[in-house]
mmCIF file of C-alpha atoms in Angstrom:
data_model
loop_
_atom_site.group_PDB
_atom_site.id
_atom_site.type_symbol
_atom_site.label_atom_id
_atom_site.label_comp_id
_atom_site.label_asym_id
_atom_site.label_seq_id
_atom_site.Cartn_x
_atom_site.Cartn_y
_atom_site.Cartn_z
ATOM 1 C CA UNK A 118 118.341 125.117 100.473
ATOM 2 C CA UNK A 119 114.635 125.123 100.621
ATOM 3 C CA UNK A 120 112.607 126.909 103.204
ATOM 4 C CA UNK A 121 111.432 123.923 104.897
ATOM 5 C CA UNK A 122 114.350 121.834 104.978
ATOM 6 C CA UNK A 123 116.489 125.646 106.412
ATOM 7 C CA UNK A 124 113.200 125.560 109.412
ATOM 8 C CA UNK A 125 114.120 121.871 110.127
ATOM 9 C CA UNK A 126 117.675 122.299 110.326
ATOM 10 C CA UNK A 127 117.671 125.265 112.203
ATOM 11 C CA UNK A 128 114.983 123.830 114.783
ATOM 12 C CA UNK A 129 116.928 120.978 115.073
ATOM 13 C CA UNK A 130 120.111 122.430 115.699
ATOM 14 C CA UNK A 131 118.376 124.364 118.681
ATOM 15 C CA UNK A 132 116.435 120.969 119.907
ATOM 16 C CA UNK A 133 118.621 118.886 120.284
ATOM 17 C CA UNK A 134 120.860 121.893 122.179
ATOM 18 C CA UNK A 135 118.215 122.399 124.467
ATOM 19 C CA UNK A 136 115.246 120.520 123.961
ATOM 20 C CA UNK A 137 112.085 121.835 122.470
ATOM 21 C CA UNK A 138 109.378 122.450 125.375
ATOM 22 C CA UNK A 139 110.782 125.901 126.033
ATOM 23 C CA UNK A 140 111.350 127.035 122.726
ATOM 24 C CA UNK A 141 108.616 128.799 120.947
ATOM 25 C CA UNK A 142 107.807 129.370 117.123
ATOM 26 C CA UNK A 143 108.175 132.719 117.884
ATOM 27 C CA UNK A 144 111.797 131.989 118.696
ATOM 28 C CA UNK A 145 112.460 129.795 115.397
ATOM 29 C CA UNK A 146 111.075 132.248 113.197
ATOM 30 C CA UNK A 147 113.430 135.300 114.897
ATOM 31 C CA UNK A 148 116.711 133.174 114.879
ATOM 32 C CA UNK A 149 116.240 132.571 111.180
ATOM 33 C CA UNK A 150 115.099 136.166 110.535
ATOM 34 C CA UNK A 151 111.517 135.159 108.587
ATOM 35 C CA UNK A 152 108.219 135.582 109.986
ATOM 36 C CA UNK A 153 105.849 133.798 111.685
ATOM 37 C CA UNK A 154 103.684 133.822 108.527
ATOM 38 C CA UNK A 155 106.150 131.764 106.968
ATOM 39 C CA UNK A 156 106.750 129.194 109.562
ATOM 40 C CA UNK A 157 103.481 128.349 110.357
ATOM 41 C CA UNK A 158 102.831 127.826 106.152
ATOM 42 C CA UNK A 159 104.930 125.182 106.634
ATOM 43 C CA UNK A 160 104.387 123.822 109.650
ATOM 44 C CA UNK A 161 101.034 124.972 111.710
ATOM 45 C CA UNK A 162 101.804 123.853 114.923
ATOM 46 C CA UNK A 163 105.285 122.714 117.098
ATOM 47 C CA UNK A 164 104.056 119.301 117.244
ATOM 48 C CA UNK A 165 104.125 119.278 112.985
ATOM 49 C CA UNK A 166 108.088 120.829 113.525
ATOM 50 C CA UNK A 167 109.376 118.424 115.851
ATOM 51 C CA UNK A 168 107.165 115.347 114.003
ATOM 52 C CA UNK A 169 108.947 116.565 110.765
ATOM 53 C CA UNK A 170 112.685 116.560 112.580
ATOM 54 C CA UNK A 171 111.790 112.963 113.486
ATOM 55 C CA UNK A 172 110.786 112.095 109.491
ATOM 56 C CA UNK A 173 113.896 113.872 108.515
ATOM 57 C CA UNK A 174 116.331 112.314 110.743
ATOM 58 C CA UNK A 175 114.814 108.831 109.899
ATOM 59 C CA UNK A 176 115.091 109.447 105.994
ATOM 60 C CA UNK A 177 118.588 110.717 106.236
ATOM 61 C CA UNK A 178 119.705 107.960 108.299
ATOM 62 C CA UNK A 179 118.638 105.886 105.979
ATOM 63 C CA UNK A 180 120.144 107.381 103.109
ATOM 64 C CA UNK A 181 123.572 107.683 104.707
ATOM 65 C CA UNK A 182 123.438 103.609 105.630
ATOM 66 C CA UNK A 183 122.405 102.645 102.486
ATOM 67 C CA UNK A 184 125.377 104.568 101.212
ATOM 68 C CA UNK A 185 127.722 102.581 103.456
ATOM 69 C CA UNK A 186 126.458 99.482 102.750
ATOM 70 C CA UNK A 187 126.596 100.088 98.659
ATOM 71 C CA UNK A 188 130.479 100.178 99.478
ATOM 72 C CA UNK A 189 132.744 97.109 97.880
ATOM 73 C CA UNK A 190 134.926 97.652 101.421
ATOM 74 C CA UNK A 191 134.791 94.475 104.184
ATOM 75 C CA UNK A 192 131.933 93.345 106.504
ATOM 76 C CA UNK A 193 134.036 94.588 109.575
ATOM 77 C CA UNK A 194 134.772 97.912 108.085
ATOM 78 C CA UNK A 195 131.234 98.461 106.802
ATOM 79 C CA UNK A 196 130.090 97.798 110.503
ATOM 80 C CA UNK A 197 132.163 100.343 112.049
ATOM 81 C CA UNK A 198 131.620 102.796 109.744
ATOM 82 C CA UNK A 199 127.829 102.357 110.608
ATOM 83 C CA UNK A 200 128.828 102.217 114.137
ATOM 84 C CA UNK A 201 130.599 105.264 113.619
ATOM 85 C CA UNK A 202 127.919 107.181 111.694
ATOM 86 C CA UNK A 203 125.449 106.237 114.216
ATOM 87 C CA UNK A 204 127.399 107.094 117.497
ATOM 88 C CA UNK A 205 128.195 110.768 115.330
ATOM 89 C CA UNK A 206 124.416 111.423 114.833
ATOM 90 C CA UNK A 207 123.348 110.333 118.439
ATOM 91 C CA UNK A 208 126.009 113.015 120.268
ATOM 92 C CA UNK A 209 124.993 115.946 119.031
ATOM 93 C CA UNK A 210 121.488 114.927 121.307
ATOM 94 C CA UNK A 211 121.375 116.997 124.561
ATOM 95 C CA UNK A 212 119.561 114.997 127.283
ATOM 96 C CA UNK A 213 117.282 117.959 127.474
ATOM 97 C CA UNK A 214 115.726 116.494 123.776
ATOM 98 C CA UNK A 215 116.056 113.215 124.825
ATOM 99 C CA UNK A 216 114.126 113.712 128.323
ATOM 100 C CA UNK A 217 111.746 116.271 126.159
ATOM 101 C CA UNK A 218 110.777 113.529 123.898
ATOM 102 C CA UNK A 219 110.368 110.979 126.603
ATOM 103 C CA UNK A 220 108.222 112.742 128.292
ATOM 104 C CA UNK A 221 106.445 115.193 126.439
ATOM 105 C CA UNK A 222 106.342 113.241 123.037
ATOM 106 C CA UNK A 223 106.375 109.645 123.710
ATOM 107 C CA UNK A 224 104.650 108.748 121.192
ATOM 108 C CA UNK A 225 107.719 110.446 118.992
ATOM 109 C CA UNK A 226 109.969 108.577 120.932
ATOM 110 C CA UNK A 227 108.189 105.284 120.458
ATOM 111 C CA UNK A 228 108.653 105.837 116.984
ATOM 112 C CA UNK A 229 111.903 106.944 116.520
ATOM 113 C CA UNK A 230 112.860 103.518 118.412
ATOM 114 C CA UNK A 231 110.993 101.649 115.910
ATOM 115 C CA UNK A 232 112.359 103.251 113.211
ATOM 116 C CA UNK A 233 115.816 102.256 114.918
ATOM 117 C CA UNK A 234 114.109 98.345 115.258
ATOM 118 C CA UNK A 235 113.591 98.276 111.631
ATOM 119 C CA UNK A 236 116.696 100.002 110.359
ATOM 120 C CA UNK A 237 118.808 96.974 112.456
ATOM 121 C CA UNK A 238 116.404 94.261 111.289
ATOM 122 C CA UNK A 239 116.805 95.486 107.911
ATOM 123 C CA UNK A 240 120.656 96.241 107.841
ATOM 124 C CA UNK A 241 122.206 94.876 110.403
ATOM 125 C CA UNK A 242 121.064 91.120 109.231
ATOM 126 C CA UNK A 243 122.335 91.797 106.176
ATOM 127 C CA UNK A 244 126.155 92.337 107.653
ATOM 128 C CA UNK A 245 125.614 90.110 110.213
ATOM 129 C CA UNK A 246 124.506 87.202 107.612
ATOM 130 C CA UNK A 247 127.670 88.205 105.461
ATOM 131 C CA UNK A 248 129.827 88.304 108.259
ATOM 132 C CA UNK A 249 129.034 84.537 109.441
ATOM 133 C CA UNK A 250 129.857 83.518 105.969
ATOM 134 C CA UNK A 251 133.485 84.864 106.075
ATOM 135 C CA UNK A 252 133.984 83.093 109.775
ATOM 136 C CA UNK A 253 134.442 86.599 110.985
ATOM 137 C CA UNK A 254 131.523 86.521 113.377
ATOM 138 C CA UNK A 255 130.312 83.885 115.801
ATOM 139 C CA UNK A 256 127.294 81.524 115.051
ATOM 140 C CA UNK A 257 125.109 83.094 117.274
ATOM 141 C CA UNK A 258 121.906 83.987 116.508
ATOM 142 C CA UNK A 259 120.459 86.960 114.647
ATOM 143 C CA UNK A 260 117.909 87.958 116.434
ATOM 144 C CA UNK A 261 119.928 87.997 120.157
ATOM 145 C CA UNK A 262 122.814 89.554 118.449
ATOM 146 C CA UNK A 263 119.810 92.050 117.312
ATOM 147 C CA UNK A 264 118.273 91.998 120.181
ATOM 148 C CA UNK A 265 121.942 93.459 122.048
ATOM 149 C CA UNK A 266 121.696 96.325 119.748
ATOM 150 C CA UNK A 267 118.650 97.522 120.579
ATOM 151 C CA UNK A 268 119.012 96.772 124.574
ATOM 152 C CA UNK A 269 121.925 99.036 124.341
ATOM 153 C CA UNK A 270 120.465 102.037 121.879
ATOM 154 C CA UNK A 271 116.946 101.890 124.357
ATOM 155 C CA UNK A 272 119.097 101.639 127.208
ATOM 156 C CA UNK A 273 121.622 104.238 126.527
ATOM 157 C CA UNK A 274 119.324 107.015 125.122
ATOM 158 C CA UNK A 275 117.219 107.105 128.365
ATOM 159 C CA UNK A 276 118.466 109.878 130.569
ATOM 160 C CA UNK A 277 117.864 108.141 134.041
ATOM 161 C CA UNK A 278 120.867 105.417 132.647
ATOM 162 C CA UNK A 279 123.188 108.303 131.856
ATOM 163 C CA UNK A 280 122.410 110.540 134.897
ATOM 164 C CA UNK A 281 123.021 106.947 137.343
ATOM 165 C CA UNK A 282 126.453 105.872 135.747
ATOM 166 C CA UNK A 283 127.698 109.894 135.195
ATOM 167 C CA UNK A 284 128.272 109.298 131.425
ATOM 168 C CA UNK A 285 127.692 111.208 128.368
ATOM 169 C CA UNK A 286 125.329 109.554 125.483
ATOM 170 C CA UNK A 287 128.832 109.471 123.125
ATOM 171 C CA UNK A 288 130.804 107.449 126.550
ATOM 172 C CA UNK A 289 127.959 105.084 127.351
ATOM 173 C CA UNK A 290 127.492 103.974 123.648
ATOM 174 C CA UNK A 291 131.500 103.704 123.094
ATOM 175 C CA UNK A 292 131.756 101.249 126.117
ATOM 176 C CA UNK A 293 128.575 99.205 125.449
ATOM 177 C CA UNK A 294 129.121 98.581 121.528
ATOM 178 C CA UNK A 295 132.642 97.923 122.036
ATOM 179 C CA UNK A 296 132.091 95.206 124.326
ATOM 180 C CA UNK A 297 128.869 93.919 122.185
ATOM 181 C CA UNK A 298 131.259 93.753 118.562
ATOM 182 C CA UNK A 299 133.956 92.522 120.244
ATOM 183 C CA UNK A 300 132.270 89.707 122.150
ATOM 184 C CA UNK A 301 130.036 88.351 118.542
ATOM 185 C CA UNK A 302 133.552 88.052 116.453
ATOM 186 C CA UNK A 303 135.715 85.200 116.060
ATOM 187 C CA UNK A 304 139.054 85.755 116.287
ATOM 188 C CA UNK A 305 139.726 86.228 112.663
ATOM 189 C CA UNK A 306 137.284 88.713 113.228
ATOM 190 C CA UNK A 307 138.473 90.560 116.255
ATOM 191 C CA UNK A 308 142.002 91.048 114.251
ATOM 192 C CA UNK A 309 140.561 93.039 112.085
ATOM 193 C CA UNK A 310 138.514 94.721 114.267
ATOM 194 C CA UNK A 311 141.162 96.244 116.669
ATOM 195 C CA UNK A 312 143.144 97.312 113.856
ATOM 196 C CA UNK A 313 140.607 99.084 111.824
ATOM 197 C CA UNK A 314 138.812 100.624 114.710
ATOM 198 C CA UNK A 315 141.976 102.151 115.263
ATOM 199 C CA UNK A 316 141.763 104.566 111.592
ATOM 200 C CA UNK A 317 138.991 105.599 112.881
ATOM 201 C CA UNK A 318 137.634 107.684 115.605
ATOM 202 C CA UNK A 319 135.765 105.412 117.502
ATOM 203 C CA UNK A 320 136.626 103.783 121.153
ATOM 204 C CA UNK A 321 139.115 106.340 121.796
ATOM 205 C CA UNK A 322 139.183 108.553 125.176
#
């Protein structure tokens, strides 16, 4: 592994733990035994390390989904296999890096959404579009269906939601997509649904 991509991971690992406003370079460069020298070659400041997490998480999200949708497997398994990659990568963020970016980094934050706003116009459409065809999915359209997804990422990644309804990031996103996919199928649709969801991990206590 490169030395960048090792200072990434490792940062990340201990971001989205604890959040980054209390963690210094000092710190990163100690827990991965290299010195400060070396950090700050790569990355100057803290702002450049947690603006280069961002870029990272964004390109390998995008890499995985592509991956998943380059799959001869059904519309309703493709979807909850993105559901379930997605709802994977968003638990292992502490509300500490969530509140962190919120309010220390919004402009991060505002960014990271927007990645998230292009990503479902992009991808979601696609499966969405397909899924209509094969009378698995309501006629409803795109953009509210769209427009769902993104109420419920925005919604359930802001602390204040979690903290008010005492549920983790992993809880509040089961509930809220479950309800959302199973309300847009048809009932051909929904069949397949409940038994496929049930292979995988998702929706379960």
């Amino acid at each position: 592994m490169k030395e960048k991509e090792l200072i990434i991971k490792y940062a990340g690992k201990r971001f989205y733990d604890e959040g980054f406003h209390k963690i210094s370079m000092d710190e990163i460069a100690s827990g991965l035994r290299m010195s400060k020298k070396t950090i700050y070659k790569h990355f100057p400041t803290k702002d450049n390390l947690i603006e280069s997490l961002i870029d990272y998480e964004c390109e390998y999200h995008l890499i995985k989904e592509v991956a998943i949708l380059g799959q001869k497997i059904g519309v309703i398994k493709m979807i909850l296999q993105m559901i379930e990659f997605n709802l994977g990568d968003l638990s292992k963020y502490s509300e500490k890096w969530i509140q962190d970016l919120q309010n220390l980094k919004p402009e991060l934050w505002d960014k990271y959404l927007q990645f998230k706003h292009n990503k479902h116009d992009t991808y979601f459409k696609k499966l969405m579009a397909q899924g209509r065809k094969e009378k698995l999915i309501k006629d409803i359209p795109l953009e509210l269906i769209l427009s769902g997804i993104e109420s419920i990422v925005k919604n359930v990644l802001h602390s204040d939601f979690l903290v008010r309804n005492n549920l983790s990031i992993n809880q509040a996103l089961n509930y809220s997509i479950d309800i959302l996919v199973s309300g847009i199928l048809t009932e051909k649709g929904n069949k397949i649904y409940r038994k496929e969801k049930k292979l995988l991990k998702l929706f379960k206590k």
